[in-house]
mmCIF file of C-alpha atoms in Angstrom:
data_model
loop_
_atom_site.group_PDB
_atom_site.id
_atom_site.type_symbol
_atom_site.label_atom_id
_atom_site.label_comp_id
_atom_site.label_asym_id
_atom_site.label_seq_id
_atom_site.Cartn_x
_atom_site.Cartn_y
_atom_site.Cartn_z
ATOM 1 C CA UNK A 11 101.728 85.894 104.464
ATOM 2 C CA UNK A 12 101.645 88.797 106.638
ATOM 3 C CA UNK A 13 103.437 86.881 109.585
ATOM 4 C CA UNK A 14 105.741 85.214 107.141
ATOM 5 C CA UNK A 15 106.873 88.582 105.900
ATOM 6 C CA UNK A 16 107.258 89.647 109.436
ATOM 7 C CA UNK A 17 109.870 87.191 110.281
ATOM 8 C CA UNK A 18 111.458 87.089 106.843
ATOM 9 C CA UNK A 19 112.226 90.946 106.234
ATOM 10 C CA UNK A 20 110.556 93.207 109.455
ATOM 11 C CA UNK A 21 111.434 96.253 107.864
ATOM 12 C CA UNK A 22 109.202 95.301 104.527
ATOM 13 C CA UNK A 23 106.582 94.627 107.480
ATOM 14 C CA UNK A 24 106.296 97.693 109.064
ATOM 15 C CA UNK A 25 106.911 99.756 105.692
ATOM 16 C CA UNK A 26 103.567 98.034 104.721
ATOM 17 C CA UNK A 27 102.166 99.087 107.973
ATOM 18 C CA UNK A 28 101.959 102.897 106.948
ATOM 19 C CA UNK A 29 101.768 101.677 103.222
ATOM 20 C CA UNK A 30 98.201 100.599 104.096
ATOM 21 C CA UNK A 31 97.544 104.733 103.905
ATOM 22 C CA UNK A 32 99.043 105.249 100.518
ATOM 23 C CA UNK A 33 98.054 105.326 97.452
ATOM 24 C CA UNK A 34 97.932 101.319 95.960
ATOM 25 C CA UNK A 35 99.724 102.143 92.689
ATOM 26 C CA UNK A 36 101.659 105.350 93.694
ATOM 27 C CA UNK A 37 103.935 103.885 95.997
ATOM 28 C CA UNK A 38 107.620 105.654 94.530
ATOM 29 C CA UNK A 39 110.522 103.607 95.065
ATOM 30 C CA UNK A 40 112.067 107.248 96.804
ATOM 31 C CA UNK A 41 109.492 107.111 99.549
ATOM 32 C CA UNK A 42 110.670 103.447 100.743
ATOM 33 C CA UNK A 43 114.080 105.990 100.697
ATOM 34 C CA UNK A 44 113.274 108.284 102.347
ATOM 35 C CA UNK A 45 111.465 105.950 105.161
ATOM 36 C CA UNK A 46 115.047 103.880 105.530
ATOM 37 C CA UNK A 47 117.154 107.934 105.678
ATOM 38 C CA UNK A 48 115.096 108.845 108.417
ATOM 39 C CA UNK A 49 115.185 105.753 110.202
ATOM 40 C CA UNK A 50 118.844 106.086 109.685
ATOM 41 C CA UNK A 51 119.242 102.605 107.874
ATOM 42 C CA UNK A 52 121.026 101.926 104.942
ATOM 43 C CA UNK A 53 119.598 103.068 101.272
ATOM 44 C CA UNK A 54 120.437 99.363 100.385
ATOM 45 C CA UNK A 55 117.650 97.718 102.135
ATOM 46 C CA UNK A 56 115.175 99.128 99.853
ATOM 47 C CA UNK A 57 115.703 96.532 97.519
ATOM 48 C CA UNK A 58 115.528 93.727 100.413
ATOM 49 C CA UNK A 59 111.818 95.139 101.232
ATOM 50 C CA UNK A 60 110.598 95.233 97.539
ATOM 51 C CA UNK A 61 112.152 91.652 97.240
ATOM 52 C CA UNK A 62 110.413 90.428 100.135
ATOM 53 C CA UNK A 63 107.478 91.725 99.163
ATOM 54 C CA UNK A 64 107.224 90.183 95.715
ATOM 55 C CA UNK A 65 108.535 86.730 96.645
ATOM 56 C CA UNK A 66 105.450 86.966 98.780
ATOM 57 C CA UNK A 67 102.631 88.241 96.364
ATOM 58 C CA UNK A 68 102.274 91.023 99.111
ATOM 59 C CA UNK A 69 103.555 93.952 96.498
ATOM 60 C CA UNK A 70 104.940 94.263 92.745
ATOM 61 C CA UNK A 71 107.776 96.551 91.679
ATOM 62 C CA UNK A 72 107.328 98.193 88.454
ATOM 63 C CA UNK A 73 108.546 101.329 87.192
ATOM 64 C CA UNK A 74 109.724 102.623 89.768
ATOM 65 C CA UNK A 75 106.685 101.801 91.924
ATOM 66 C CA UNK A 76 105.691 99.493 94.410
ATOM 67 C CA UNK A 77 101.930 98.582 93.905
ATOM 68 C CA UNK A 78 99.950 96.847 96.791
ATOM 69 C CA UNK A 79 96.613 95.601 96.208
ATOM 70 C CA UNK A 80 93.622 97.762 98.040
ATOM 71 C CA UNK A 81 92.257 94.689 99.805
ATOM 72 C CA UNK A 82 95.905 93.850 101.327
ATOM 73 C CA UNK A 83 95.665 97.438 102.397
ATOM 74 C CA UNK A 84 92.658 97.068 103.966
ATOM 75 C CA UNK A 85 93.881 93.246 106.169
ATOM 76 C CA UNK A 86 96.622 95.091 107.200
ATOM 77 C CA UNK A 87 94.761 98.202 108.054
ATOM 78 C CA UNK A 88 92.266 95.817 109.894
ATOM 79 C CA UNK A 89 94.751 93.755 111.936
ATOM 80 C CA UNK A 90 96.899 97.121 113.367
ATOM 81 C CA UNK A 91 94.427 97.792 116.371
ATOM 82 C CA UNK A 92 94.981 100.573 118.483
ATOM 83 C CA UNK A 93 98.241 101.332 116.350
ATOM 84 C CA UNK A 94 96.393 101.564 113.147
ATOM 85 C CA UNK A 95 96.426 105.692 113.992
ATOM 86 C CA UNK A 96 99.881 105.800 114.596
ATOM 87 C CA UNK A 97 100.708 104.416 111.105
ATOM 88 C CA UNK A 98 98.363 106.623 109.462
ATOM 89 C CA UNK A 99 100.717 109.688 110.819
ATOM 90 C CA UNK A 100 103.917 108.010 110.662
ATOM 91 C CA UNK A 101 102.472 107.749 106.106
ATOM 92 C CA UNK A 102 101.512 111.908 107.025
ATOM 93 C CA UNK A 103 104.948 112.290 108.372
ATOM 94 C CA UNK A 104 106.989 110.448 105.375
ATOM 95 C CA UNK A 105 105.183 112.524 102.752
ATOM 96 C CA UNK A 106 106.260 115.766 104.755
ATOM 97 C CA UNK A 107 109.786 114.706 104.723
ATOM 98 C CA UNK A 108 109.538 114.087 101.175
ATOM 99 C CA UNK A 109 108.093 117.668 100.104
ATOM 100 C CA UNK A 110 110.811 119.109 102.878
ATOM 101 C CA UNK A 111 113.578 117.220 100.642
ATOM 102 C CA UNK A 112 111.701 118.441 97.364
ATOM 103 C CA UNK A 113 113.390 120.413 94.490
ATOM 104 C CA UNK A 114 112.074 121.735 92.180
ATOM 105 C CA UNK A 115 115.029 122.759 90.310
ATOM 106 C CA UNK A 116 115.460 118.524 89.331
ATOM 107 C CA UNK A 117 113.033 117.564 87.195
ATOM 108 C CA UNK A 118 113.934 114.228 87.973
ATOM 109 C CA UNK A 119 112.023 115.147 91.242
ATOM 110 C CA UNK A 120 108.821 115.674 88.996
ATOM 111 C CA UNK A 121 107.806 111.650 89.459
ATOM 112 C CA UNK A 122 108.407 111.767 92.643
ATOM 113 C CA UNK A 123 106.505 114.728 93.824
ATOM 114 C CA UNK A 124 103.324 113.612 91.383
ATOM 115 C CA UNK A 125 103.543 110.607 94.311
ATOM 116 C CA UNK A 126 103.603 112.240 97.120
ATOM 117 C CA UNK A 127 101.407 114.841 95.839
ATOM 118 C CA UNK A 128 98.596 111.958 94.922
ATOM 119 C CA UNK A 129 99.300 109.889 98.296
ATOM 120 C CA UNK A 130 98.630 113.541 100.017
ATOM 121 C CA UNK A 131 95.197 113.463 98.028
ATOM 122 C CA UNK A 132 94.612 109.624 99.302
ATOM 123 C CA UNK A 133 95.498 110.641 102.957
ATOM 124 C CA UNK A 134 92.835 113.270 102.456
ATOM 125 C CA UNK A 135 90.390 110.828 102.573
ATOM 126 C CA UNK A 136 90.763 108.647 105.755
ATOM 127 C CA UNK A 137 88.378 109.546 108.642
ATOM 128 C CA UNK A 138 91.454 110.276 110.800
ATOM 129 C CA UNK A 139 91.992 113.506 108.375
ATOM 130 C CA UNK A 140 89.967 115.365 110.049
ATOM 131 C CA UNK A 141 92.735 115.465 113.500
ATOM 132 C CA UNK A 142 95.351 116.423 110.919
ATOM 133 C CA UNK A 143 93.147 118.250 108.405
ATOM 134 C CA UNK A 144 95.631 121.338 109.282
ATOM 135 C CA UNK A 145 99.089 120.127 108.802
ATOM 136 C CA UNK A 146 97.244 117.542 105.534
ATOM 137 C CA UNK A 147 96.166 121.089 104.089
ATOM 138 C CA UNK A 148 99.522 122.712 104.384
ATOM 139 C CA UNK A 149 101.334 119.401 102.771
ATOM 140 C CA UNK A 150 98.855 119.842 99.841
ATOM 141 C CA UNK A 151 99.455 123.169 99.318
ATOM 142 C CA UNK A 152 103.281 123.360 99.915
ATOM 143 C CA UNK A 153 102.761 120.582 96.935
ATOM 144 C CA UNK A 154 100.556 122.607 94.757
ATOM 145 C CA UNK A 155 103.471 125.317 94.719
ATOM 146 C CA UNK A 156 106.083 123.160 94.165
ATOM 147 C CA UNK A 157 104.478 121.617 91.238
ATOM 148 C CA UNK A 158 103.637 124.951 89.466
ATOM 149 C CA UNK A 159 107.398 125.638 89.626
ATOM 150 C CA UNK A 160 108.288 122.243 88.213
ATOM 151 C CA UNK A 161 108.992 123.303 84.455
ATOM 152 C CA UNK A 162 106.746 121.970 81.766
ATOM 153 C CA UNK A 163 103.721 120.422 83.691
ATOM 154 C CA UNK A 164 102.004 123.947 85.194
ATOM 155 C CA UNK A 165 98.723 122.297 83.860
ATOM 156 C CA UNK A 166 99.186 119.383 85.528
ATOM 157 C CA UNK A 167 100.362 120.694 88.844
ATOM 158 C CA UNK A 168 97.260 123.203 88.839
ATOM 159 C CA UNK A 169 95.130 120.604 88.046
ATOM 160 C CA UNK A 170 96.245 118.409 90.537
ATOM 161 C CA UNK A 171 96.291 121.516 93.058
ATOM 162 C CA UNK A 172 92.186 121.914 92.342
ATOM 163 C CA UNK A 173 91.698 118.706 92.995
ATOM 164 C CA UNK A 174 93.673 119.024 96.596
ATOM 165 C CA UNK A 175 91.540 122.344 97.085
ATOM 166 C CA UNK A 176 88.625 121.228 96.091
ATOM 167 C CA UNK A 177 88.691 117.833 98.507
ATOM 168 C CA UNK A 178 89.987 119.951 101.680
ATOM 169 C CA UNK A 179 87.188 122.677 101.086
ATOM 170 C CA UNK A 180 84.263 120.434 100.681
ATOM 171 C CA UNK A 181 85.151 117.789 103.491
ATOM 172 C CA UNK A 182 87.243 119.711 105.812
ATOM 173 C CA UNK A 183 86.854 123.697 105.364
ATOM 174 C CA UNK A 184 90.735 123.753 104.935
ATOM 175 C CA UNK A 185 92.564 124.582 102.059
ATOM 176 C CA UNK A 186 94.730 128.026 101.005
ATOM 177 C CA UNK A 187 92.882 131.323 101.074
#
C-alpha cells in the first residue's frame, strides 16, 4: 500500500513520512496546511492527501483529524533508512511553523494548538530528542504560554504545560527555569 500510495498521490506519501513522528490520533487537518503553505503548494491538495489516504486504509479523516494507526507508523518509520532522521525534524520543523503562525486571540486556534501542543509531547519521546532536546524544549514552552492565554482552558493549558515540563526535566534536563 505504501508504494501504491506513492505513485497514486506522492505528496500523501511523503506527508506520511514525517507523520510517522506524530501523534496517531492528533493529526489536525491545519498541519497537512501548513505542510502544503510552506512547501508553497496549493491549500487544495489537502483534501487529495486525506483522500488518498483513506481509499487506501493508510489513514481516516474524522473531525478534523487524520488518524494513522501506530503500527503503520512504525513500517513506515522502519522502511525510511538513513532518512528516517530527516523526517523526524522536517515533523519538529512543521510544529514550529505552526506555533510561529499561532494566535491566541482566535479561539478557533484552540484545537489546533491542543495538536501541536500534544504532537510536541509525542516528539518528546523519540530517541532522536535528545539532538533537538533544546529547540523541542523551547516549542513546548512557547506552547505552554500560548495556551495559558487561550481564554477559557488555563487548566487545561497548565496541565498540559506540566506534563511538557515534567517529560523534558526527567529525560532530558531541559525545560523553562
Amino acid at each position: 500500500s505504501l508504494s501504491k500510495l506513492e505513485k497514486e498521490c506522492p505528496l500523501a506519501h511523503e506527508f506520511l513520512q514525517l507523520s510517522a513522528y506524530l501523534s496517531p490520533s492528533q493529526i489536525d487537518g491545519s498541519l497537512i496546511a501548513l505542510w502544503l503553505k510552506n512547501g508553497e503548494r496549493s491549500p487544495h491538495l489537502r483534501g487529495e492527501i486525506i483522500r488518498s489516504m483513506e481509499r487506501l486504509s493508510l489513514g481516516r479523516f474524522d473531525g478534523g483529524k487524520l488518524l494513522i494507526h501506530r503500527l503503520l507508523q512504525k513500517v513506515v518509520e522502519k522502511t525510511q533508512g538513513k532518512a528516517a532522521q530527516n523526517f523526524f525534524l522536517k515533523a519538529l520543523s512543521l510544529l514550529e511553523k505552526g506555533v510561529e503562525s499561532f494566535d491566541e486571540d482566535y479561539l478557533s486556534n484552540w484545537k489546533s494548538c491542543e495538536s501541536f501542543f500534544l504532537n510536541a509531547l509525542v516528539l518528546t519521546e523519540h530517541s532522536w530528542w535528545e539532538t533537538s532536546a533544546s529547540e523541542g524544549g523551547e516549542l513546548c514552552f512557547q506552547l505552554r504560554l500560548w495556551l495559558s492565554n487561550v481564554k477559557g482552558e488555563p487548566k487545561r493549558a497548565l496541565s498540559y504545560g506540566e506534563m511538557a515540563e515534567t517529560r523534558l526535566k526527567e529525560k532530558y534536563g531541559v525545560g523553562s527555569a
